[in-house]
Structure formats: structure tokens, C-alpha cells
PDB file of C-alpha atoms in Angstrom:
ATOM      1  CA  MET A   3      75.552 107.629  96.858  1.00 71.00           C
ATOM      2  CA  PHE A   4      74.672 109.499  93.660  1.00 75.00           C
ATOM      3  CA  ALA A   5      78.237 109.005  92.419  1.00 75.00           C
ATOM      4  CA  VAL A   6      78.071 105.305  93.275  1.00 73.00           C
ATOM      5  CA  GLU A   7      74.946 104.895  91.141  1.00 75.00           C
ATOM      6  CA  LYS A   8      76.462 106.934  88.323  1.00 79.00           C
ATOM      7  CA  ILE A   9      79.994 105.472  88.015  1.00 78.00           C
ATOM      8  CA  GLY A  10      79.601 102.106  89.721  1.00 79.00           C
ATOM      9  CA  ARG A  11      80.681 100.454  92.931  1.00 81.00           C
ATOM     10  CA  ARG A  12      84.125  99.169  91.994  1.00 84.00           C
ATOM     11  CA  PRO A  13      85.389 102.463  90.522  1.00 85.00           C
ATOM     12  CA  MET A  14      84.099 104.360  93.553  1.00 88.00           C
ATOM     13  CA  LEU A  15      85.680 101.887  95.958  1.00 88.00           C
ATOM     14  CA  SER A  16      89.069 101.670  94.270  1.00 91.00           C
ATOM     15  CA  SER A  17      89.359 105.390  93.468  1.00 92.00           C
ATOM     16  CA  GLY A  18      88.305 106.295  97.023  1.00 93.00           C
ATOM     17  CA  LEU A  19      90.959 103.995  98.474  1.00 94.00           C
ATOM     18  CA  LEU A  20      93.641 105.258  96.090  1.00 96.00           C
ATOM     19  CA  LEU A  21      92.821 108.926  96.696  1.00 96.00           C
ATOM     20  CA  SER A  22      92.691 108.363 100.443  1.00 96.00           C
ATOM     21  CA  GLY A  23      96.081 106.667 100.273  1.00 96.00           C
ATOM     22  CA  LEU A  24      97.603 109.427  98.159  1.00 97.00           C
ATOM     23  CA  SER A  25      96.250 112.052 100.564  1.00 96.00           C
ATOM     24  CA  CYS A  26      97.748 110.160 103.516  1.00 95.00           C
ATOM     25  CA  MET A  27     101.054 109.897 101.676  1.00 96.00           C
ATOM     26  CA  THR A  28     101.015 113.633 100.983  1.00 95.00           C
ATOM     27  CA  ALA A  29     100.196 114.374 104.634  1.00 94.00           C
ATOM     28  CA  GLY A  30     103.140 112.221 105.657  1.00 93.00           C
ATOM     29  CA  LEU A  31     105.494 114.096 103.328  1.00 94.00           C
ATOM     30  CA  VAL A  32     104.483 117.537 104.624  1.00 92.00           C
ATOM     31  CA  PRO A  33     106.913 118.880 107.249  1.00 89.00           C
ATOM     32  CA  THR A  34     105.578 119.046 110.799  1.00 83.00           C
ATOM     33  CA  ASP A  35     106.096 122.795 111.023  1.00 87.00           C
ATOM     34  CA  VAL A  36     103.329 123.322 108.399  1.00 89.00           C
ATOM     35  CA  ALA A  37     100.613 121.695 110.488  1.00 89.00           C
ATOM     36  CA  TYR A  38      97.631 123.218 108.669  1.00 92.00           C
ATOM     37  CA  ILE A  39      98.608 121.604 105.343  1.00 94.00           C
ATOM     38  CA  LYS A  40      99.066 118.248 107.078  1.00 93.00           C
ATOM     39  CA  THR A  41      95.607 118.683 108.631  1.00 93.00           C
ATOM     40  CA  ILE A  42      94.036 119.524 105.250  1.00 95.00           C
ATOM     41  CA  PHE A  43      95.447 116.395 103.587  1.00 95.00           C
ATOM     42  CA  SER A  44      94.496 114.276 106.602  1.00 93.00           C
ATOM     43  CA  LEU A  45      90.907 115.482 106.322  1.00 95.00           C
ATOM     44  CA  ILE A  46      90.878 114.844 102.574  1.00 96.00           C
ATOM     45  CA  ALA A  47      92.041 111.283 103.292  1.00 94.00           C
ATOM     46  CA  LYS A  48      89.287 110.919 105.879  1.00 93.00           C
ATOM     47  CA  LEU A  49      86.715 112.215 103.385  1.00 94.00           C
ATOM     48  CA  PHE A  50      87.634 109.555 100.826  1.00 93.00           C
ATOM     49  CA  ALA A  51      87.767 106.885 103.540  1.00 90.00           C
ATOM     50  CA  ALA A  52      84.216 107.841 104.525  1.00 89.00           C
ATOM     51  CA  CYS A  53      83.141 107.548 100.870  1.00 87.00           C
ATOM     52  CA  VAL A  54      84.672 104.076 100.760  1.00 88.00           C
ATOM     53  CA  THR A  55      82.848 103.065 103.939  1.00 84.00           C
ATOM     54  CA  ALA A  56      79.518 104.247 102.539  1.00 82.00           C
ATOM     55  CA  THR A  57      80.124 102.321  99.317  1.00 84.00           C
ATOM     56  CA  LEU A  58      81.416  99.195 100.991  1.00 82.00           C
ATOM     57  CA  PHE A  59      78.237  98.100 102.750  1.00 79.00           C
ATOM     58  CA  SER A  60      76.052  98.196  99.648  1.00 81.00           C
ATOM     59  CA  TYR A  61      78.799  96.698  97.467  1.00 81.00           C
ATOM     60  CA  THR A  62      79.477  93.834  99.876  1.00 81.00           C
ATOM     61  CA  SER A  63      75.821  92.843  99.980  1.00 80.00           C
ATOM     62  CA  GLU A  64      75.730  92.742  96.169  1.00 80.00           C
ATOM     63  CA  LEU A  65      78.740  90.423  95.864  1.00 79.00           C
ATOM     64  CA  PHE A  66      77.534  87.428  97.846  1.00 81.00           C
ATOM     65  CA  PRO A  67      74.711  84.939  97.150  1.00 82.00           C
ATOM     66  CA  THR A  68      71.489  85.065  99.125  1.00 81.00           C
ATOM     67  CA  SER A  69      72.266  81.955 101.162  1.00 82.00           C
ATOM     68  CA  SER A  70      75.385  83.473 102.723  1.00 81.00           C
ATOM     69  CA  ARG A  71      74.852  87.209 102.246  1.00 81.00           C
ATOM     70  CA  SER A  72      74.151  88.201 105.855  1.00 84.00           C
ATOM     71  CA  ALA A  73      77.001  86.090 107.245  1.00 87.00           C
ATOM     72  CA  MET A  74      79.476  87.443 104.685  1.00 84.00           C
ATOM     73  CA  VAL A  75      78.441  91.073 105.206  1.00 84.00           C
ATOM     74  CA  GLY A  76      78.927  90.531 108.944  1.00 87.00           C
ATOM     75  CA  LEU A  77      82.327  88.927 108.382  1.00 86.00           C
ATOM     76  CA  CYS A  78      83.462  91.749 106.086  1.00 81.00           C
ATOM     77  CA  SER A  79      82.192  94.355 108.542  1.00 83.00           C
ATOM     78  CA  THR A  80      84.027  92.681 111.409  1.00 86.00           C
ATOM     79  CA  SER A  81      87.204  92.431 109.341  1.00 82.00           C
ATOM     80  CA  GLY A  82      86.950  96.118 108.529  1.00 80.00           C
ATOM     81  CA  ARG A  83      86.714  96.962 112.217  1.00 86.00           C
ATOM     82  CA  ILE A  84      90.133  95.422 112.787  1.00 89.00           C
ATOM     83  CA  GLY A  85      91.619  98.438 110.998  1.00 83.00           C
ATOM     84  CA  GLY A  86      89.684 100.724 113.331  1.00 85.00           C
ATOM     85  CA  ILE A  87      91.183  98.901 116.307  1.00 92.00           C
ATOM     86  CA  ILE A  88      94.752  98.916 114.969  1.00 91.00           C
ATOM     87  CA  ALA A  89      94.771 102.546 113.689  1.00 89.00           C
ATOM     88  CA  PRO A  90      95.092 104.265 117.088  1.00 90.00           C
ATOM     89  CA  ILE A  91      97.786 101.786 118.108  1.00 92.00           C
ATOM     90  CA  ILE A  92      99.830 102.655 114.998  1.00 90.00           C
ATOM     91  CA  SER A  93      99.240 106.364 115.580  1.00 88.00           C
ATOM     92  CA  ASP A  94     100.324 106.171 119.237  1.00 91.00           C
ATOM     93  CA  TRP A  95     103.367 104.124 118.276  1.00 90.00           C
ATOM     94  CA  GLY A  96     104.431 106.876 115.868  1.00 88.00           C
ATOM     95  CA  LYS A  97     103.936 109.616 118.466  1.00 86.00           C
ATOM     96  CA  ASN A  98     105.757 107.691 121.199  1.00 90.00           C
ATOM     97  CA  ASN A  99     108.761 107.020 118.968  1.00 88.00           C
ATOM     98  CA  GLY A 100     108.950 110.557 117.592  1.00 84.00           C
ATOM     99  CA  GLN A 101     108.032 109.304 114.099  1.00 85.00           C
ATOM    100  CA  THR A 102     104.807 111.201 113.490  1.00 84.00           C
ATOM    101  CA  ASN A 103     104.992 110.713 109.713  1.00 88.00           C
ATOM    102  CA  ILE A 104     105.379 106.911 109.756  1.00 91.00           C
ATOM    103  CA  PRO A 105     101.676 106.224 110.570  1.00 92.00           C
ATOM    104  CA  PHE A 106     100.673 108.266 107.512  1.00 92.00           C
ATOM    105  CA  PHE A 107     102.912 106.112 105.312  1.00 94.00           C
ATOM    106  CA  ILE A 108     101.541 102.895 106.842  1.00 93.00           C
ATOM    107  CA  PHE A 109      97.920 103.996 106.283  1.00 93.00           C
ATOM    108  CA  ALA A 110      98.763 105.208 102.771  1.00 95.00           C
ATOM    109  CA  THR A 111     100.440 101.939 101.820  1.00 95.00           C
ATOM    110  CA  ILE A 112      97.501  99.877 103.060  1.00 94.00           C
ATOM    111  CA  ASN A 113      94.927 102.053 101.264  1.00 94.00           C
ATOM    112  CA  ILE A 114      96.850 102.091  97.984  1.00 96.00           C
ATOM    113  CA  LEU A 115      97.452  98.337  98.083  1.00 96.00           C
ATOM    114  CA  ILE A 116      93.800  97.560  98.805  1.00 92.00           C
ATOM    115  CA  GLY A 117      92.742 100.135  96.196  1.00 93.00           C
ATOM    116  CA  PHE A 118      94.608  98.208  93.520  1.00 92.00           C
ATOM    117  CA  LEU A 119      93.396  94.837  94.845  1.00 90.00           C
ATOM    118  CA  SER A 120      89.790  96.041  94.716  1.00 88.00           C
ATOM    119  CA  LEU A 121      90.138  96.245  90.940  1.00 86.00           C
ATOM    120  CA  LEU A 122      90.007  92.439  91.007  1.00 84.00           C
ATOM    121  CA  LEU A 123      86.413  92.554  92.265  1.00 82.00           C
ATOM    122  CA  PRO A 124      83.544  92.331  89.790  1.00 77.00           C
ATOM    123  CA  GLU A 125      81.350  95.340  89.033  1.00 77.00           C
ATOM    124  CA  THR A 126      77.830  94.935  90.374  1.00 75.00           C
ATOM    125  CA  LYS A 127      76.221  98.039  88.889  1.00 76.00           C
ATOM    126  CA  ASP A 128      73.050  97.179  86.958  1.00 72.00           C
ATOM    127  CA  THR A 129      73.333  93.479  87.810  1.00 71.00           C
ATOM    128  CA  ALA A 130      70.939  91.338  89.827  1.00 73.00           C
ATOM    129  CA  PHE A 131      71.960  90.103  93.248  1.00 73.00           C
ATOM    130  CA  PRO A 132      73.348  86.579  92.959  1.00 72.00           C
ATOM    131  CA  ALA A 133      70.891  84.019  94.331  1.00 74.00           C
ATOM    132  CA  THR A 134      73.253  81.035  94.231  1.00 74.00           C
ATOM    133  CA  ILE A 135      76.958  80.465  94.659  1.00 75.00           C
ATOM    134  CA  LYS A 136      77.188  79.600  90.947  1.00 78.00           C
ATOM    135  CA  GLU A 137      75.749  83.012  90.017  1.00 73.00           C
ATOM    136  CA  ALA A 138      78.221  84.713  92.371  1.00 72.00           C
ATOM    137  CA  ILE A 139      81.115  82.906  90.706  1.00 70.00           C
ATOM    138  CA  GLU A 140      79.812  83.905  87.266  1.00 74.00           C
ATOM    139  CA  MET A 141      79.987  87.567  88.351  1.00 71.00           C
ATOM    140  CA  GLU A 142      83.757  87.208  88.116  1.00 70.00           C
ATOM    141  CA  LYS A 143      83.529  87.842  84.369  1.00 69.00           C
ATOM    142  CA  ASN A 144      82.802  91.497  85.243  1.00 65.00           C
ATOM    143  CA  SER A 145      86.282  91.964  86.726  1.00 67.00           C
ATOM    144  CA  ILE A 146      88.492  94.459  84.861  1.00 65.00           C
ATOM    145  CA  VAL A 147      91.624  92.424  85.498  1.00 62.00           C
ATOM    146  CA  LEU A 148      89.996  89.197  84.296  1.00 63.00           C
ATOM    147  CA  GLN A 149      88.722  90.908  81.136  1.00 63.00           C
ATOM    148  CA  PHE A 150      92.203  92.351  80.488  1.00 66.00           C
ATOM    149  CA  TRP A 151      93.802  88.949  81.144  1.00 64.00           C
ATOM    150  CA  LYS A 152      91.457  87.214  78.667  1.00 67.00           C
ATOM    151  CA  LYS A 153      92.135  89.856  75.985  1.00 69.00           C
ATOM    152  CA  THR A 154      95.879  89.456  76.478  1.00 69.00           C
ATOM    153  CA  GLU A 155      95.550  85.668  76.350  1.00 68.00           C
ATOM    154  CA  ARG A 156      93.546  85.887  73.105  1.00 67.00           C
ATOM    155  CA  ARG A 157      96.162  88.196  71.575  1.00 67.00           C
ATOM    156  CA  GLN A 158      98.942  85.782  72.508  1.00 65.00           C
ATOM    157  CA  HIS A 159      97.040  82.860  70.964  1.00 62.00           C
ATOM    158  CA  THR A 160      96.374  84.915  67.827  1.00 65.00           C
ATOM    159  CA  LEU A 161     100.041  85.886  67.566  1.00 56.00           C
ATOM    160  CA  LYS A 162     101.084  82.266  68.109  1.00 60.00           C
ATOM    161  CA  ASP A 163      98.614  81.040  65.469  1.00 61.00           C
ATOM    162  CA  ASN A 164      99.878  83.659  63.015  1.00 59.00           C
ATOM    163  CA  ALA A 165     103.477  82.716  63.758  1.00 55.00           C
ATOM    164  CA  ASP A 166     102.634  79.024  63.161  1.00 56.00           C
ATOM    165  CA  ASP A 167     101.066  79.953  59.797  1.00 57.00           C
ATOM    166  CA  VAL A 168     104.263  81.740  58.733  1.00 50.00           C
ATOM    167  CA  TYR A 169     106.433  78.722  59.457  1.00 53.00           C
TER     168      TYR A 169
END
């Protein structure tokens, strides 16, 4: 939680997901005859997944307006539990089919994909909880991707304006 307060919620969430995914991918690439290395990378992935879980509850409550906060936190929590239900099924499927590395690749792909998608979320560090839906929508300006998109759009308009001046 100290790291969350220091670097922010979004960086902690996305880096935790990405590192968990990379650790899962590495565990899946390790041959089965070197079980202790596979175990080490599996535990590293679990460590980062636990960091993400700890961050997620506080971050989720900061994203939604007061009027719908409890319902949305409950919905997000329930959605997150779906992964906990499906994970043992995927793991058993891999064991039963003799493909013990495939579950690692599935978990890694999901974590990496969600890690990149979480960059679309706004940063809530040092911001007040949104009280209305309008304030929650305005938080979008704190998204890295949106800020990058606006800078790129401004550059394109500047280049176009400069090109128009030349002709």
C-alpha cells in the first residue's frame, strides 16, 4: 500500500498485471523437468497478482461517483471472481490433456492484455472522489492514453496548419 500511495494506482495496477503476466509466460516456457524454476516464477506471478488485488479495491472505489460506488465496486468484485472460478478449470484442462504449459500462456495473455487496457483508466492519486457522474467522466482527462492522443492530435493539426501556410 505504501507503493500505491507513492507511485499511484494506475501504474501499480498495470505494472502488477504486466509483471504477473510476464512471470506466468516465463513459467510456461520453463521445461517441466526444472520444476523448481517453474515454481519460483509461478510464485512471483502470484505475488504480483496479490498486489493487483490489494490495489484494485481501493482504486475501484475511487473511480465511480458516490451515487453508484457501492454497486459498481460489488459488480467489479463479482466480475473479478469469475477469473477465480475459471482458473482451476483451465488448469485441470491443461493437466488432463497433457498440456501443462498452456494454462500459463492463457493466464499470461489475459494478464498482459488487461495490463495494457488498464492504462486507459484515469489516475486517481491525489484527486477527490467523484461525487457525480459528470465528475467521474471528467476524470477521463487523467488517462495516459487520452493525454497522448490529444498531444498527437494537436501535433497533426499544427503540422497541417503549417503545411497550409506553405502552400
